[in-house]
XYZ file of C-alpha atoms in Angstrom:
502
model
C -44.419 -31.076 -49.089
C -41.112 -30.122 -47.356
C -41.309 -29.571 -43.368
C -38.081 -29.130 -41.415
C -37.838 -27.988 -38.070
C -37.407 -24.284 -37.089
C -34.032 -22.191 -36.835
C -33.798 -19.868 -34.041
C -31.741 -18.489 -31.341
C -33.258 -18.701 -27.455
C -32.493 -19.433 -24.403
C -31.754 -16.733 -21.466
C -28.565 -15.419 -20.304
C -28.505 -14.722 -17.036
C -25.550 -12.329 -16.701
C -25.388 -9.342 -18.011
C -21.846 -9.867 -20.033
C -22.931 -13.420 -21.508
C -26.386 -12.123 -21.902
C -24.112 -8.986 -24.052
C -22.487 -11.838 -26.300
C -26.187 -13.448 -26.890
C -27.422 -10.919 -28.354
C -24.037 -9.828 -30.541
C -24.665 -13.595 -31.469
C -28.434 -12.972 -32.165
C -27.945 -10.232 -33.946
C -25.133 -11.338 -36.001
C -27.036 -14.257 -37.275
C -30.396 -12.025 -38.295
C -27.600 -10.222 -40.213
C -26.188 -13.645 -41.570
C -29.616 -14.549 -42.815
C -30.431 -11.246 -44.536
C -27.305 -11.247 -45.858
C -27.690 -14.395 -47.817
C -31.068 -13.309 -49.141
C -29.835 -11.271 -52.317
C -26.664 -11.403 -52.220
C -25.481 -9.631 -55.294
C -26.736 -7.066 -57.390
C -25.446 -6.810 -61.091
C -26.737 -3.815 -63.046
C -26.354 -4.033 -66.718
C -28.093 -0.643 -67.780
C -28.951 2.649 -66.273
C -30.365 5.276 -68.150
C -33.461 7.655 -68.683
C -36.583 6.510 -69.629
C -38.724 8.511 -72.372
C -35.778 10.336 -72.921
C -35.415 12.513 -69.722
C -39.220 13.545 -69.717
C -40.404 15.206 -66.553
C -43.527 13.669 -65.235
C -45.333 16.555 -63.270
C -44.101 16.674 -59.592
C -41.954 13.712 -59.719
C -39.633 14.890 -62.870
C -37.695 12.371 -64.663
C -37.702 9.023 -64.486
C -34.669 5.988 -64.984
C -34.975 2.426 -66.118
C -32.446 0.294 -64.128
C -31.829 -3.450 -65.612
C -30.126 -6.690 -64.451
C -29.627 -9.550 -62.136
C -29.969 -10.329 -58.625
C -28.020 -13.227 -57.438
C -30.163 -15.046 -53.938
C -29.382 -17.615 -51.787
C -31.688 -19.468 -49.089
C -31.377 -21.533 -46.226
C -33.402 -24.564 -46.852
C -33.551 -25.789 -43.320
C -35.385 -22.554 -42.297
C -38.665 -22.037 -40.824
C -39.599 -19.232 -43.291
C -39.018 -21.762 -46.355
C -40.150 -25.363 -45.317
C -42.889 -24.809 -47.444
C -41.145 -24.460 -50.722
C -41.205 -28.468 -52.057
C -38.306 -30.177 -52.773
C -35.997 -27.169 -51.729
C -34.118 -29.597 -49.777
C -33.331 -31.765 -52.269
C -31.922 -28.458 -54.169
C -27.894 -28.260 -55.180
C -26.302 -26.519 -51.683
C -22.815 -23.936 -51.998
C -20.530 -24.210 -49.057
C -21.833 -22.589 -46.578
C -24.811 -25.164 -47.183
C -27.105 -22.778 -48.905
C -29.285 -23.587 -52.206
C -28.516 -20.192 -55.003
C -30.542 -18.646 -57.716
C -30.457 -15.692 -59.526
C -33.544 -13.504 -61.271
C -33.678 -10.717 -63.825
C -35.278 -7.441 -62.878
C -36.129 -4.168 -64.424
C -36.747 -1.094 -62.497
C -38.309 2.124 -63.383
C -37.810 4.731 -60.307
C -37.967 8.870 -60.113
C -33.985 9.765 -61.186
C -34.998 12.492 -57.748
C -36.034 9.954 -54.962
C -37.353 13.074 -53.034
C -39.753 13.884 -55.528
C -41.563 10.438 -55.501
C -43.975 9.180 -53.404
C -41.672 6.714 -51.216
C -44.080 3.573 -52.846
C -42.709 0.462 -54.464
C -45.403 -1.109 -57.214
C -44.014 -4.737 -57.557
C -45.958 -6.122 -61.001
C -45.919 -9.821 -61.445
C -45.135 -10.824 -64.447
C -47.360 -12.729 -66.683
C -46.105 -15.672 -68.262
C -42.213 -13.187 -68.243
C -44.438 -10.286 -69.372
C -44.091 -6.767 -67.958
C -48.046 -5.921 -67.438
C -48.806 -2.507 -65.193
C -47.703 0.041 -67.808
C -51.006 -1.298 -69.788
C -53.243 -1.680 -67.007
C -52.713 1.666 -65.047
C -51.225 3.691 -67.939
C -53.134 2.693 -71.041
C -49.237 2.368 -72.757
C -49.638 2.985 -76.174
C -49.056 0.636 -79.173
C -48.793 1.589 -82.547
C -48.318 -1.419 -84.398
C -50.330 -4.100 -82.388
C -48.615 -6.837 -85.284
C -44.540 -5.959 -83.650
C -45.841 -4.891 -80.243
C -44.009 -7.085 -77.546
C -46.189 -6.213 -74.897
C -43.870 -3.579 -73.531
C -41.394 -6.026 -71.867
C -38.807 -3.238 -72.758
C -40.048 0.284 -71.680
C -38.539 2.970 -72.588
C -40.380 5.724 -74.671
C -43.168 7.697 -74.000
C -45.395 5.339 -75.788
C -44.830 3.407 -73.003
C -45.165 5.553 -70.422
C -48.631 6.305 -72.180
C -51.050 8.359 -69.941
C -47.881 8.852 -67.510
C -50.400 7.566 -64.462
C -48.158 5.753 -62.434
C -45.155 8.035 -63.066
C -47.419 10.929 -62.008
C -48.211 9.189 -58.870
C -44.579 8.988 -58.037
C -44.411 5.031 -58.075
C -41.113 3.543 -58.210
C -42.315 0.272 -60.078
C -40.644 -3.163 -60.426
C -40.467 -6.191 -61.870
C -38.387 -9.469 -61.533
C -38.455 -13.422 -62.951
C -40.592 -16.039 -60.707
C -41.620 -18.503 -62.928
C -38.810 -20.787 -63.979
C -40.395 -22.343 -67.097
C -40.794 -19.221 -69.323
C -39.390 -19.504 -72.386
C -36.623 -17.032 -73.465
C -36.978 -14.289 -76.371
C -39.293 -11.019 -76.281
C -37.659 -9.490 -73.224
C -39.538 -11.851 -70.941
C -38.238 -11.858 -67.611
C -36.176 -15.053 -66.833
C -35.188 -16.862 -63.528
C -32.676 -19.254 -62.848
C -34.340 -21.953 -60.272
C -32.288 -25.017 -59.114
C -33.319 -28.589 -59.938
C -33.554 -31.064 -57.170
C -31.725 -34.275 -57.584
C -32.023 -37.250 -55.558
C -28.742 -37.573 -53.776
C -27.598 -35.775 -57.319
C -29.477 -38.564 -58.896
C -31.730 -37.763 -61.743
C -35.263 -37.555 -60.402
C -37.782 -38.740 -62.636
C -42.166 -38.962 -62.610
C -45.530 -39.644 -64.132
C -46.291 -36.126 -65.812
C -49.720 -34.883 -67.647
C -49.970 -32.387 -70.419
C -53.138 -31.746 -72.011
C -52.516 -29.638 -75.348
C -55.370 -28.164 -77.676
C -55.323 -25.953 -80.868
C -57.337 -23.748 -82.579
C -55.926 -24.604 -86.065
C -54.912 -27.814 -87.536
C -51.817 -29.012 -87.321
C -49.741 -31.922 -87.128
C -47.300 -31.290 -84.218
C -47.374 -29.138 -81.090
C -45.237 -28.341 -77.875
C -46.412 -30.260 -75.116
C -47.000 -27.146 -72.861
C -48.971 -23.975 -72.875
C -48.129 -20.618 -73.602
C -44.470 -19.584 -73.531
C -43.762 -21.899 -71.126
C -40.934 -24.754 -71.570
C -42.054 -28.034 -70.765
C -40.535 -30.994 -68.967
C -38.852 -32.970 -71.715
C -39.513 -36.414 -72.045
C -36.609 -39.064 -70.627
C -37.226 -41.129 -73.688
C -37.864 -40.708 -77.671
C -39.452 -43.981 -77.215
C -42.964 -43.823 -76.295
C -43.347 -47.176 -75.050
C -43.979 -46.002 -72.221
C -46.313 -42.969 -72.526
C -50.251 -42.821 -73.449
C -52.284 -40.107 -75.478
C -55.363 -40.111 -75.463
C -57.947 -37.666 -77.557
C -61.856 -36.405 -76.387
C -64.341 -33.899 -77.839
C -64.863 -32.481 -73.930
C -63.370 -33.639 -70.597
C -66.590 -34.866 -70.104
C -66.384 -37.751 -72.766
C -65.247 -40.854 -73.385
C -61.345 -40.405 -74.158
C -60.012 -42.500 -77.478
C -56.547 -43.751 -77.211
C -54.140 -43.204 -79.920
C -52.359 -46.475 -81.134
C -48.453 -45.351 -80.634
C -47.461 -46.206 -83.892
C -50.107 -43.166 -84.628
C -47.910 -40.633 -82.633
C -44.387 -39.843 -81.462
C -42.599 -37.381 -79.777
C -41.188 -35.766 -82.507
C -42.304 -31.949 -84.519
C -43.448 -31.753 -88.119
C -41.488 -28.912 -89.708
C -40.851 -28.319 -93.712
C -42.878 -31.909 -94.273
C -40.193 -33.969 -91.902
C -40.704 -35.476 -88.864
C -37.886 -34.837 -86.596
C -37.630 -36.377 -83.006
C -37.883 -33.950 -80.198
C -38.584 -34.643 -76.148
C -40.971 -32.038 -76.014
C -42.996 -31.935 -78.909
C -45.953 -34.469 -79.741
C -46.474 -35.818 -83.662
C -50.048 -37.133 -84.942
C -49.710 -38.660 -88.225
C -53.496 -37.861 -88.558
C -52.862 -34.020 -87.213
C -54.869 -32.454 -84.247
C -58.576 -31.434 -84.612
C -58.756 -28.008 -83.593
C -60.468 -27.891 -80.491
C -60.087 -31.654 -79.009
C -58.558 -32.210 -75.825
C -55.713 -34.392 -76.236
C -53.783 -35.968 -72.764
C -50.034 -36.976 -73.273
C -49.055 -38.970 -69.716
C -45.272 -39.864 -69.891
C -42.248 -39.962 -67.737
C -40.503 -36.667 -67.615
C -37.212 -35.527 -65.089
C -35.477 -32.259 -63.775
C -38.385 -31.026 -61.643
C -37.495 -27.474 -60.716
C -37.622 -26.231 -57.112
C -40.416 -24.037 -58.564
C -41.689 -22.999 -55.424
C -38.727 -20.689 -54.954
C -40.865 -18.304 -57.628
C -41.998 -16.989 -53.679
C -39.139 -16.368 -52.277
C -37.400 -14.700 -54.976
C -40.703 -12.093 -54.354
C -40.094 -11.772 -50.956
C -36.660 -11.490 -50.710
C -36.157 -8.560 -53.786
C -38.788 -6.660 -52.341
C -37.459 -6.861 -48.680
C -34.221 -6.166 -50.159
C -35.245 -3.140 -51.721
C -37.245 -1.897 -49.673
C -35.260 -2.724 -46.210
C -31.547 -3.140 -47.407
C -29.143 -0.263 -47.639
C -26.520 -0.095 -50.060
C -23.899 -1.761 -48.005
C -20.973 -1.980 -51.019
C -20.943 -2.253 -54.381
C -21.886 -5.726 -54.459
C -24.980 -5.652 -52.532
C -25.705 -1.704 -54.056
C -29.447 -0.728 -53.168
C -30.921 1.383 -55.975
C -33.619 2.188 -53.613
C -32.359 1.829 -50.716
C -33.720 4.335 -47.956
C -36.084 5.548 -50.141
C -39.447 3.094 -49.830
C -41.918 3.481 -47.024
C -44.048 1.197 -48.424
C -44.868 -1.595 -50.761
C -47.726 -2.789 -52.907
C -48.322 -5.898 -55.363
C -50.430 -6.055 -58.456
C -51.246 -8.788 -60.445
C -53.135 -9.789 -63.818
C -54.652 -13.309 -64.226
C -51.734 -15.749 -63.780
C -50.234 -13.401 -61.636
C -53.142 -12.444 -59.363
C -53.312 -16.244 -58.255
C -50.140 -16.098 -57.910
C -50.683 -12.915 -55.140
C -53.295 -15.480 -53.777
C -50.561 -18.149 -53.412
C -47.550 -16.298 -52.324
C -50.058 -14.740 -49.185
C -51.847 -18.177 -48.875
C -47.898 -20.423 -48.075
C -46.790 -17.090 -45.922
C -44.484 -15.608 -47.883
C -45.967 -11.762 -46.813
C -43.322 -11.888 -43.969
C -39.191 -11.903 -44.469
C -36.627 -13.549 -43.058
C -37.335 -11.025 -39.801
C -40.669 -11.439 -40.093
C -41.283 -7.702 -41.503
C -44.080 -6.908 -43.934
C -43.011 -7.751 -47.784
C -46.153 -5.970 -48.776
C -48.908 -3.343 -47.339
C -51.624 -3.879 -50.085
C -51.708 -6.561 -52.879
C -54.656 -5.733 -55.522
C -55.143 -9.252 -57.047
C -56.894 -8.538 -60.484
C -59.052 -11.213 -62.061
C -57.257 -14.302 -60.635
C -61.125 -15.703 -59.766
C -60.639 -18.482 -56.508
C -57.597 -19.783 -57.899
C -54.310 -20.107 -56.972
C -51.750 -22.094 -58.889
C -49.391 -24.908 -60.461
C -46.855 -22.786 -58.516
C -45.233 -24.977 -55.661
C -45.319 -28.791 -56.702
C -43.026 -30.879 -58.282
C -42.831 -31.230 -62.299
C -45.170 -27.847 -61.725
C -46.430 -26.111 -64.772
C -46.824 -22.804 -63.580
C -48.560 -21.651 -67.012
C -51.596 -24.235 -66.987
C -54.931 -23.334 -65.201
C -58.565 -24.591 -65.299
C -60.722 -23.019 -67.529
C -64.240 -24.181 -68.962
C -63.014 -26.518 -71.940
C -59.270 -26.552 -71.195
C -57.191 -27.765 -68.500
C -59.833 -29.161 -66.034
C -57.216 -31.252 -64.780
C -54.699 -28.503 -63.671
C -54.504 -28.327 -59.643
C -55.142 -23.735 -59.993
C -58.514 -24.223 -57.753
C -57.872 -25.454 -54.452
C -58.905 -25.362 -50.665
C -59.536 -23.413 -48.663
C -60.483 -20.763 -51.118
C -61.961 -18.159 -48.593
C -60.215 -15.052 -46.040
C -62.734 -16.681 -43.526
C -63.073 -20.486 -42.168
C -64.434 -22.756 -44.280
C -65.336 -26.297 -44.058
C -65.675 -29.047 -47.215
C -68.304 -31.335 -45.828
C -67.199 -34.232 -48.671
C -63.754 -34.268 -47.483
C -63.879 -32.668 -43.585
C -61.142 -30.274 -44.121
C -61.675 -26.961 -42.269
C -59.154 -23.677 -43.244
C -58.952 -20.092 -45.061
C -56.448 -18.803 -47.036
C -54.869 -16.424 -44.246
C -54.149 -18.576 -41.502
C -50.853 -18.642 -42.730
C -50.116 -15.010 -43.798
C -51.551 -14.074 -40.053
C -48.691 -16.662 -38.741
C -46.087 -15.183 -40.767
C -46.101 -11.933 -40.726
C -48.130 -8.805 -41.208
C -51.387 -9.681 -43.672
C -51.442 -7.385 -46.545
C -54.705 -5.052 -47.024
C -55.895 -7.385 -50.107
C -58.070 -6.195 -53.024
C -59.328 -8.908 -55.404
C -61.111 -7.257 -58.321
C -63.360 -10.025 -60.757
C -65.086 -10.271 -64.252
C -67.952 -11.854 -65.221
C -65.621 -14.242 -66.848
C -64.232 -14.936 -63.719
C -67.364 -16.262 -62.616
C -68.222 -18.050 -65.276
C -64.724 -19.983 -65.535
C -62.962 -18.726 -62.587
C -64.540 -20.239 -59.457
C -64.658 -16.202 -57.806
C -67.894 -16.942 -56.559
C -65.967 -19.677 -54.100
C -64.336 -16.508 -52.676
C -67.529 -15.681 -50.972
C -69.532 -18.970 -50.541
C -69.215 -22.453 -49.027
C -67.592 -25.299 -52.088
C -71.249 -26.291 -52.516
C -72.187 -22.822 -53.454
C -75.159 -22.820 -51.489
C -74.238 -20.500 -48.570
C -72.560 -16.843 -48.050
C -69.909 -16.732 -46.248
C -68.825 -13.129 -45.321
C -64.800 -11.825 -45.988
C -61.853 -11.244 -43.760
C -61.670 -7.253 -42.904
C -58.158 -7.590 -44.302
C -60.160 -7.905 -47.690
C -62.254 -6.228 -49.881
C -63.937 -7.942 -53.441
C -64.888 -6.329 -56.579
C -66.865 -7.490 -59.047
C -66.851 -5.095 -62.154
C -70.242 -6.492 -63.911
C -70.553 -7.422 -67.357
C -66.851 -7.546 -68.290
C -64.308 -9.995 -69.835
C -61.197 -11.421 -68.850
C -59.319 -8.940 -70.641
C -59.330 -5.720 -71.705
C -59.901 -5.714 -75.402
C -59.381 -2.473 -77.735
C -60.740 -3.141 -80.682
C -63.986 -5.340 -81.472
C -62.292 -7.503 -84.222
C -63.826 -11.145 -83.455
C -60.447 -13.288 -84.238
C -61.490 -16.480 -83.570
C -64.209 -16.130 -81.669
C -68.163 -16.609 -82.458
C -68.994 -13.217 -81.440
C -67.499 -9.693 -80.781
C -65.357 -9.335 -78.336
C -66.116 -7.139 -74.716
C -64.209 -3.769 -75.139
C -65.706 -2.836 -70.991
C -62.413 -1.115 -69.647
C -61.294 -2.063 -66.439
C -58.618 0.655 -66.274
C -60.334 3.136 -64.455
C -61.487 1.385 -61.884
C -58.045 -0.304 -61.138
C -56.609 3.682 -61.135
C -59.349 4.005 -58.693
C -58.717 1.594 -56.146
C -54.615 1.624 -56.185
């Protein structure tokens, strides 16, 4: 974990002309470090969306596309959290840059709107709130995309959010989604040592549901670390029914990192080859030397420092030009699986507060992230993988503290909640975190509200409120088709009641 010491200005002037010139000084460097928080703005489309349609009160909307370009100190205060930031590439003026896409759909009449920035995390790169809030429809479930390009009234579906008056946002965080599909990418720096390679001891577990004789060594859409060497020598796989039994490992002359395509075997750092092919359902654990660990971490403060941009910054020159700017009052974050741990984590390391300390968000609803929070600030991290009941055990996504209130693990003697931070930072966001039964089955949410031993209630920060909509799934299913499942699928909607609380 990175620490570094604080940056600040003190100190008192005693005279009223140098005490003048302290605070030009003070004030110049607050400016400095906002400045050099998104730093340029490059718009590659405006235009209508759903072809000019006019949404009740608010009228028309416009979908706004591109790239933000952000730089951050990484001797700050506000970032010594982020790992390995300091062993990040730095420009001249000794700063570490990165740049994120982001898409943008705001009232084309700012007056007319309801002065309220909805930030959606995306999902593995995938835009997500235009389902959940306004049941966007798809025609052709076989080409949909999952509306990572909105633009049609299909999209707009019910027109809930529009109606509302929500100017609603996304942008990249995770740096290891794949390309393609209109998935939201970010551009993250690797750290180096001393611009030295850095290398380590990685573990991917992989596990299909059909047979097959080669696999990606990640989950998801994600892209994996590659491997340093074809040679695997040095790496061990090992294969299990459960993660409770005995593992079997694979001779290496049995397996290679290589893909099987049109009956070759062709050598690839970031696939694994079975001669004998994968059972469907086995859990199989690939340990081998990867390097290039991104500075994932900085997945938080490209959150924080778009929002407070938009929200705070005014549209100084072209360069830096604000499409909202003096238009948002206030700001709220939503969040589907992956991405409501990730609302967890980014309020958990104290990334709620900017570089000023001013509130990044007023309300985050956190929607069945259970007590997780995620792969998201470690090195080598795979931000896709998370504990579940068969897969992934191994995946740090559930860790202490896990509740608003203090906590203590009597095994290890560490005391803590998840807010101490977020109260030491900055304003704490009014949280909702809305659960499954799923969740509780295979989500640790009940070690939101009870001590790790599960034996004792422990009551929630007022800051908080939890929702448990009974007898639901993970998802939200629309049709009852099994696929591979043993039974029906649960088609309980959670769309109303997420309308509800927002």
């Amino acid at each position: 974990m990175n620490t570094s010491a604080p940056l600040h200005v003190d100190g008192f002037c005693r005279f009223p002309l140098a005490r003048s010139i302290c605070l030009l000084v003070a004030a110049s460097s607050q400016l400095a470090i906002a400045r050099a928080e998104v730093v340029r703005v490059e718009i590659a489309s405006r235009e209508l969306f759903a072809e000019g349609h006019s949404f009740d009160r608010t009228g028309p909307y416009e979908r706004i596309a591109g790239r933000m370009f952000l730089e951050v100190d990484p001797l700050a205060e506000s970032n010594a959290r982020i790992v390995d930031l300091k062993l990040a590439p730095r420009n001249s003026s000794g700063r570490v840059e990165f740049w994120t896409d982001f898409f943008l759909l705001k009232p084309v009449d700012a007056s007319r709107g309801n002065r309220r920035l909805f930030y959606d995390v995306n999902n593995r790169g995938n835009k997500l709130a235009l389902g959940a809030f306004n049941n966007r429809i798809v025609r052709n479930p076989r080409a949909d995309r999952g509306g990572n390009d909105p633009h049609s009234m299909d999209d707009a579906g019910n027109g809930f959010l529009m109606r509302e008056g929500y100017s609603i946002l996304w942008c990249g965080w995770n740096g290891d989604v794949r390309a393609g599909d209109n998935r939201l990418q970010v551009g993250l720096p690797i750290a180096t040592d001393g611009g030295k390679p850095i290398t380590g001891r990685i573990h991917a577990e992989i596990c299909v549901n059909e047979p097959t004789f080669s696999q990606p060594f990640y989950w998801g859409n994600s892209d994996p670390y590659p491997s340093v060497s074809l040679d695997n020598q040095g790496a061990s796989l090992t294969m299990s029914a459960t993660r409770s039994a005995a593992p079997v490992e694979l001779p290496r002359d049995e397996w290679s990192f290589a893909r099987f395509e049109k009956e070759e075997v062709i050598p690839d750092a970031k696939n694994l080859y079975v001669k004998a092919g994968f059972r469907p359902g086995w859990l199989y654990d690939l340990v081998y030397t990867a390097r290039d660990p991104r500075v994932t971490g900085l997945g938080f403060a490209v959150v924080r420092d778009v929002v407070s941009f938009l929200r705070y910054a005014p549209s100084e020159s072209p360069a830096r030009s604000n499409p909202l700017a003096e238009t948002i009052e206030r700001a709220y974050v939503f969040g589907i699986s992956q991405s409501g741990r990730f609302i967890h984590h980014f309020v958990f390391e104290g990334f709620n507060g900017d570089e000023r300390g001013r509130a990044v968000f007023d309300g985050a609803l956190a929607h069945v992230g259970g007590g997780g929070r995620g792969y998201f600030n470690h090195r080598f991290a795979q931000t896709t993988r998370h504990g579940s009941q068969h897969e992934d055990n191994l995946s740090p996504s559930e860790l202490f503290p896990f509740t608003s209130l203090p906590q203590e693990d009597r095994v290890t003697g560490e005391r803590g909640d998840v807010l101490t931070r977020a109260r030491q930072r900055g304003p704490v966001p009014k949280i909702f975190l809305t659960e499954t039964s799923s969740e509780y089955w295979c989500r640790a949410a009940s070690l939101l509200h009870t001590d790790v031993a599960g034996e004792t209630d422990i009551g929630i920060d007022p800051q908080l409120r939890l929702y448990f909509i009974t007898g639901a799934q993970h998802g939200v299913s629309t049709s009852p088709e099994r696929g591979i499942y043993q039974n029906p699928v649960n088609i309980l909607d959670h769309r109303p009641v997420l309308r509800a609380l927002l």
